């Protein structure tokens, strides 16, 4: 049996891929942009918080205590240079202001002796004070200050060591989260929203052009005087647009997954998509497919209602904001919703299903419910689009 | 002669927006574009709908080509009702108007194949017809040039060729020579006569008297949505030139209804 769906599908695909520039900017560009942007952000973030490892920061110290432990600790983090006079100290402070030096530490004169006095016997005023001069507007200086503070805190706790927490020993791991779990928590909180946004932007990039655009240019009426059924025209368009939106979404997703380790820095050492099973990926594919159908149908309806591409895109922006808000729900709350009814709410169901899949909690019933309800909504939408194609107000309104 | 097109009491009313009401200087919320309009076109003739702008010619032709539904009345085209067998009607007619555009992005060659496929024409026949129609209109040289890059006249010729991919018996042309230079207009009018020779039934709408006089066998004069006169060209002219006769008819009808 002949079906106009295939003819329309082929034409839409030919239209899209025939225009190299549109194809590039819709499919390849988003992935490349995301990869470049996230990688850059990741690099920038890690650069900001790390100073050059090879070169230790020079730390000027006055009244350096003779304690071996303390000296060892200081030398592990800094190149220590002793100051001999008050004049030197003033000059160093001046250098810090001018960002020529990073850190200056002043120990009290009898530091070693004073720290060993029983604190319960003397008043708080007599507690020895270590002064650290730094410049918070200079990253290196700020970082050095933090390192020094942490170092001295550690030294302080060594002095009155009552107990240790998580003492480093070979063969003992305290963070019992498996590779899977850490990957899961990152993926489950971030990917659903990102995926939803990528799919949406792919859809908005192609659907208004294909439907509102054809209306605007008066080419849709030419299509409608052929014997092809309106429903077949609507379905052919929806399927072709979904296919393109999926490609665009896939490109963005690949870009994200490749750049994720860079973005997350060292926290992502265990981050790998390979922790998910084939079933997980299959379910994910089903959820994504049904979501794309739903998005394309919704945007197509909006486009058929609009008089121009521009108008269609304007009407789509509130929908994008709603989708972003729904996507954010994945970042809050404790895992996916357990209320089955939630899985028939459009968009929310897709996000929650993705959370389930990414956190290894995939339950087939709600996910199937999501897929089926999305397909049902899409069919209703396709029927609506057919009706709109039959309406002269819609086709000829200008 | 076989009655190939019968329009029976077609009426169509449009809603007016507040702005349009102001422009038209009316308080009525609707405008009747076509009012109880009937006519018959016989097989193998060229039937002309003559009328001023806004008379309802385009609306009538859009109803015949099933793009819009009449509020009341029906039309039977080659045995199929525009109300009940819209898809059949669409496979039996060609509809051409400047409102129906071709996608700029594609080439005439691609579009010819695309629309042939929608009309379910076998591949060999598509190739044969393409050769013939592209030959008639001199599209061969431009077959692989995107529609966007074609001249206005060539675009119109391509639209014409593509609207005939299924070589239908009924051809409906809304203002076929509008906006065309004299040479292209001649190609189109010659082609209309050629179609008639091949036994096709053609309906054209126009406000150009010379076109009607040159090609039409019968003519219907439409004013304000009403069919005022509908007869053979000679009978309508009644010894006058079509132009003079038209103004006579127009005066009478507008006077009659006290507008």
mmCIF file of N, CA and C in Angstrom, chain A residues 2 4 6-8 10-12 14-19 214 217-230 390-393 395-396 398, chain B residues 12-15 62 65-69 87-88 90-91 93 95 99-106 110-111 113-120 146 162:
data_model
loop_
_atom_site.group_PDB
_atom_site.id
_atom_site.type_symbol
_atom_site.label_atom_id
_atom_site.label_comp_id
_atom_site.label_asym_id
_atom_site.label_seq_id
_atom_site.Cartn_x
_atom_site.Cartn_y
_atom_site.Cartn_z
ATOM 1 N N UNK A 2 0.494 2.212 -0.789
ATOM 2 C CA UNK A 2 1.269 3.434 -0.889
ATOM 3 C C UNK A 2 1.022 4.318 0.343
ATOM 4 N N UNK A 4 1.877 8.211 1.830
ATOM 5 C CA UNK A 4 2.492 9.523 1.635
ATOM 6 C C UNK A 4 3.463 9.858 2.765
ATOM 7 N N UNK A 6 5.996 8.281 3.853
ATOM 8 C CA UNK A 6 7.387 8.061 3.446
ATOM 9 C C UNK A 6 7.857 9.170 2.499
ATOM 10 N N UNK A 7 6.983 9.532 1.562
ATOM 11 C CA UNK A 7 7.346 10.589 0.606
ATOM 12 C C UNK A 7 7.644 11.895 1.338
ATOM 13 N N UNK A 8 6.751 12.242 2.282
ATOM 14 C CA UNK A 8 6.936 13.485 3.047
ATOM 15 C C UNK A 8 8.204 13.395 3.887
ATOM 16 N N UNK A 10 10.886 11.621 3.365
ATOM 17 C CA UNK A 10 12.078 11.746 2.517
ATOM 18 C C UNK A 10 12.325 13.198 2.115
ATOM 19 N N UNK A 11 11.225 13.910 1.797
ATOM 20 C CA UNK A 11 11.389 15.299 1.363
ATOM 21 C C UNK A 11 11.949 16.147 2.496
ATOM 22 N N UNK A 12 11.404 15.948 3.714
ATOM 23 C CA UNK A 12 11.877 16.745 4.857
ATOM 24 C C UNK A 12 13.360 16.493 5.110
ATOM 25 N N UNK A 14 15.540 15.378 2.895
ATOM 26 C CA UNK A 14 16.307 15.953 1.775
ATOM 27 C C UNK A 14 16.455 17.458 1.961
ATOM 28 N N UNK A 15 15.377 18.091 2.426
ATOM 29 C CA UNK A 15 15.395 19.528 2.647
ATOM 30 C C UNK A 15 16.445 19.883 3.685
ATOM 31 N N UNK A 16 16.468 19.099 4.755
ATOM 32 C CA UNK A 16 17.358 19.416 5.872
ATOM 33 C C UNK A 16 18.823 19.163 5.518
ATOM 34 N N UNK A 17 19.096 17.961 4.998
ATOM 35 C CA UNK A 17 20.492 17.615 4.740
ATOM 36 C C UNK A 17 21.008 18.241 3.450
ATOM 37 N N UNK A 18 20.082 18.689 2.574
ATOM 38 C CA UNK A 18 20.512 19.349 1.351
ATOM 39 C C UNK A 18 21.126 20.698 1.664
ATOM 40 N N UNK A 19 20.721 21.275 2.773
ATOM 41 C CA UNK A 19 21.243 22.573 3.170
ATOM 42 C C UNK A 19 22.370 22.345 4.161
ATOM 43 N N UNK A 214 6.723 26.781 6.151
ATOM 44 C CA UNK A 214 5.986 26.409 4.934
ATOM 45 C C UNK A 214 4.694 27.207 4.813
ATOM 46 N N UNK A 217 5.662 30.772 3.730
ATOM 47 C CA UNK A 217 6.073 30.871 2.330
ATOM 48 C C UNK A 217 5.000 30.393 1.368
ATOM 49 N N UNK A 218 3.872 29.918 1.905
ATOM 50 C CA UNK A 218 2.758 29.497 1.059
ATOM 51 C C UNK A 218 2.983 28.183 0.348
ATOM 52 N N UNK A 219 3.947 27.377 0.844
ATOM 53 C CA UNK A 219 4.207 26.113 0.156
ATOM 54 C C UNK A 219 3.366 24.971 0.711
ATOM 55 N N UNK A 220 2.779 25.186 1.905
ATOM 56 C CA UNK A 220 2.029 24.077 2.499
ATOM 57 C C UNK A 220 0.728 23.841 1.743
ATOM 58 N N UNK A 221 0.118 24.911 1.209
ATOM 59 C CA UNK A 221 -1.133 24.754 0.469
ATOM 60 C C UNK A 221 -0.912 23.915 -0.785
ATOM 61 N N UNK A 222 0.280 24.081 -1.409
ATOM 62 C CA UNK A 222 0.605 23.281 -2.589
ATOM 63 C C UNK A 222 0.563 21.794 -2.235
ATOM 64 N N UNK A 223 1.070 21.506 -1.031
ATOM 65 C CA UNK A 223 1.079 20.123 -0.547
ATOM 66 C C UNK A 223 -0.348 19.637 -0.302
ATOM 67 N N UNK A 224 -1.192 20.558 0.150
ATOM 68 C CA UNK A 224 -2.538 20.166 0.559
ATOM 69 C C UNK A 224 -3.492 19.976 -0.619
ATOM 70 N N UNK A 225 -3.129 20.433 -1.830
ATOM 71 C CA UNK A 225 -4.010 20.153 -2.969
ATOM 72 C C UNK A 225 -3.673 18.820 -3.637
ATOM 73 N N UNK A 226 -2.691 18.110 -3.095
ATOM 74 C CA UNK A 226 -2.422 16.768 -3.613
ATOM 75 C C UNK A 226 -3.347 15.779 -2.901
ATOM 76 N N UNK A 227 -3.542 14.586 -3.454
ATOM 77 C CA UNK A 227 -4.459 13.640 -2.821
ATOM 78 C C UNK A 227 -3.931 13.051 -1.515
ATOM 79 N N UNK A 228 -2.693 13.395 -1.095
ATOM 80 C CA UNK A 228 -2.153 12.854 0.149
ATOM 81 C C UNK A 228 -3.078 13.216 1.311
ATOM 82 N N UNK A 229 -3.278 12.242 2.204
ATOM 83 C CA UNK A 229 -4.135 12.505 3.362
ATOM 84 C C UNK A 229 -3.440 13.469 4.321
ATOM 85 N N UNK A 230 -4.235 14.373 4.908
ATOM 86 C CA UNK A 230 -3.666 15.337 5.865
ATOM 87 C C UNK A 230 -2.919 14.649 6.994
ATOM 88 N N UNK A 390 -6.475 20.791 8.083
ATOM 89 C CA UNK A 390 -7.744 20.841 7.361
ATOM 90 C C UNK A 390 -8.412 22.202 7.496
ATOM 91 N N UNK A 391 -7.916 22.970 8.472
ATOM 92 C CA UNK A 391 -8.610 24.224 8.751
ATOM 93 C C UNK A 391 -8.084 25.350 7.863
ATOM 94 N N UNK A 392 -8.989 25.990 7.167
ATOM 95 C CA UNK A 392 -8.578 27.079 6.287
ATOM 96 C C UNK A 392 -8.065 28.277 7.080
ATOM 97 N N UNK A 393 -8.566 28.445 8.321
ATOM 98 C CA UNK A 393 -8.096 29.572 9.140
ATOM 99 C C UNK A 393 -6.616 29.420 9.418
ATOM 100 N N UNK A 395 -4.385 27.466 7.675
ATOM 101 C CA UNK A 395 -3.526 27.425 6.494
ATOM 102 C C UNK A 395 -3.441 28.782 5.802
ATOM 103 N N UNK A 396 -4.539 29.499 5.783
ATOM 104 C CA UNK A 396 -4.528 30.753 5.023
ATOM 105 C C UNK A 396 -4.433 32.005 5.895
ATOM 106 N N UNK A 398 -3.039 35.040 7.680
ATOM 107 C CA UNK A 398 -1.784 35.775 7.456
ATOM 108 C C UNK A 398 -1.824 37.094 8.188
ATOM 109 N N UNK B 12 -20.069 30.776 0.981
ATOM 110 C CA UNK B 12 -18.971 30.799 1.943
ATOM 111 C C UNK B 12 -18.934 32.154 2.639
ATOM 112 N N UNK B 13 -18.911 32.114 3.959
ATOM 113 C CA UNK B 13 -18.891 33.328 4.759
ATOM 114 C C UNK B 13 -17.619 33.363 5.586
ATOM 115 N N UNK B 14 -16.975 34.498 5.644
ATOM 116 C CA UNK B 14 -15.775 34.636 6.472
ATOM 117 C C UNK B 14 -16.064 35.538 7.647
ATOM 118 N N UNK B 15 -15.379 35.243 8.766
ATOM 119 C CA UNK B 15 -15.478 36.146 9.914
ATOM 120 C C UNK B 15 -14.607 37.360 9.655
ATOM 121 N N UNK B 62 -11.117 27.928 -4.627
ATOM 122 C CA UNK B 62 -10.553 27.213 -3.480
ATOM 123 C C UNK B 62 -11.523 26.158 -2.970
ATOM 124 N N UNK B 65 -11.405 23.235 -5.296
ATOM 125 C CA UNK B 65 -10.198 22.422 -5.175
ATOM 126 C C UNK B 65 -10.043 21.843 -3.764
ATOM 127 N N UNK B 66 -11.093 21.928 -2.944
ATOM 128 C CA UNK B 66 -11.185 21.349 -1.589
ATOM 129 C C UNK B 66 -10.213 21.950 -0.584
ATOM 130 N N UNK B 67 -9.620 23.104 -0.888
ATOM 131 C CA UNK B 67 -8.749 23.715 0.116
ATOM 132 C C UNK B 67 -9.574 24.305 1.253
ATOM 133 N N UNK B 68 -10.780 24.795 0.938
ATOM 134 C CA UNK B 68 -11.681 25.256 1.986
ATOM 135 C C UNK B 68 -13.049 24.620 1.755
ATOM 136 N N UNK B 69 -13.798 24.486 2.849
ATOM 137 C CA UNK B 69 -15.110 23.850 2.743
ATOM 138 C C UNK B 69 -16.187 24.919 2.611
ATOM 139 N N UNK B 87 -10.444 13.741 -1.284
ATOM 140 C CA UNK B 87 -9.190 13.184 -1.804
ATOM 141 C C UNK B 87 -9.327 12.758 -3.261
ATOM 142 N N UNK B 88 -10.504 12.192 -3.617
ATOM 143 C CA UNK B 88 -10.753 11.826 -5.015
ATOM 144 C C UNK B 88 -10.702 13.069 -5.893
ATOM 145 N N UNK B 90 -9.159 15.815 -5.366
ATOM 146 C CA UNK B 90 -7.789 16.328 -5.501
ATOM 147 C C UNK B 90 -6.956 15.506 -6.489
ATOM 148 N N UNK B 91 -7.298 14.217 -6.648
ATOM 149 C CA UNK B 91 -6.521 13.427 -7.605
ATOM 150 C C UNK B 91 -7.015 13.660 -9.033
ATOM 151 N N UNK B 93 -8.054 16.818 -10.182
ATOM 152 C CA UNK B 93 -7.897 18.193 -10.625
ATOM 153 C C UNK B 93 -6.460 18.679 -10.504
ATOM 154 N N UNK B 95 -4.821 22.392 -9.513
ATOM 155 C CA UNK B 95 -5.209 23.720 -9.039
ATOM 156 C C UNK B 95 -3.980 24.596 -9.044
ATOM 157 N N UNK B 99 -1.010 31.811 -4.966
ATOM 158 C CA UNK B 99 -0.908 31.563 -3.524
ATOM 159 C C UNK B 99 -0.154 30.279 -3.218
ATOM 160 N N UNK B 100 -0.216 29.349 -4.179
ATOM 161 C CA UNK B 100 0.431 28.062 -3.953
ATOM 162 C C UNK B 100 1.848 28.149 -4.480
ATOM 163 N N UNK B 101 2.804 28.126 -3.538
ATOM 164 C CA UNK B 101 4.184 28.316 -3.963
ATOM 165 C C UNK B 101 4.943 27.003 -3.904
ATOM 166 N N UNK B 102 6.075 26.998 -4.599
ATOM 167 C CA UNK B 102 6.962 25.847 -4.536
ATOM 168 C C UNK B 102 8.092 26.178 -3.582
ATOM 169 N N UNK B 103 8.608 25.149 -2.920
ATOM 170 C CA UNK B 103 9.692 25.402 -1.976
ATOM 171 C C UNK B 103 10.938 25.866 -2.724
ATOM 172 N N UNK B 104 11.416 27.046 -2.336
ATOM 173 C CA UNK B 104 12.580 27.668 -2.952
ATOM 174 C C UNK B 104 13.797 26.770 -2.990
ATOM 175 N N UNK B 105 13.877 25.926 -1.970
ATOM 176 C CA UNK B 105 15.113 25.187 -1.765
ATOM 177 C C UNK B 105 15.354 24.107 -2.820
ATOM 178 N N UNK B 106 14.241 23.588 -3.391
ATOM 179 C CA UNK B 106 14.400 22.439 -4.283
ATOM 180 C C UNK B 106 14.486 22.834 -5.757
ATOM 181 N N UNK B 110 13.461 17.864 -8.808
ATOM 182 C CA UNK B 110 13.121 17.173 -7.558
ATOM 183 C C UNK B 110 11.638 17.337 -7.253
ATOM 184 N N UNK B 111 11.128 18.562 -7.397
ATOM 185 C CA UNK B 111 9.730 18.823 -7.039
ATOM 186 C C UNK B 111 8.775 18.045 -7.941
ATOM 187 N N UNK B 113 9.304 15.144 -9.287
ATOM 188 C CA UNK B 113 9.286 13.766 -8.796
ATOM 189 C C UNK B 113 8.523 13.652 -7.479
ATOM 190 N N UNK B 114 8.737 14.639 -6.599
ATOM 191 C CA UNK B 114 8.079 14.615 -5.287
ATOM 192 C C UNK B 114 6.555 14.637 -5.439
ATOM 193 N N UNK B 115 6.061 15.584 -6.249
ATOM 194 C CA UNK B 115 4.607 15.673 -6.382
ATOM 195 C C UNK B 115 4.050 14.480 -7.168
ATOM 196 N N UNK B 116 4.830 13.947 -8.106
ATOM 197 C CA UNK B 116 4.386 12.740 -8.807
ATOM 198 C C UNK B 116 4.205 11.603 -7.813
ATOM 199 N N UNK B 117 5.143 11.524 -6.861
ATOM 200 C CA UNK B 117 5.069 10.459 -5.867
ATOM 201 C C UNK B 117 3.830 10.634 -4.995
ATOM 202 N N UNK B 118 3.527 11.874 -4.622
ATOM 203 C CA UNK B 118 2.335 12.120 -3.812
ATOM 204 C C UNK B 118 1.066 11.764 -4.589
ATOM 205 N N UNK B 119 1.144 11.894 -5.927
ATOM 206 C CA UNK B 119 -0.012 11.540 -6.748
ATOM 207 C C UNK B 119 0.034 10.071 -7.155
ATOM 208 N N UNK B 120 1.042 9.373 -6.654
ATOM 209 C CA UNK B 120 1.192 7.946 -6.927
ATOM 210 C C UNK B 120 1.296 7.641 -8.417
ATOM 211 N N UNK B 146 17.766 25.718 -8.427
ATOM 212 C CA UNK B 146 16.825 25.855 -7.312
ATOM 213 C C UNK B 146 15.745 26.880 -7.646
ATOM 214 N N UNK B 162 4.300 21.483 -12.652
ATOM 215 C CA UNK B 162 4.200 20.579 -11.510
ATOM 216 C C UNK B 162 2.751 20.337 -11.103
#
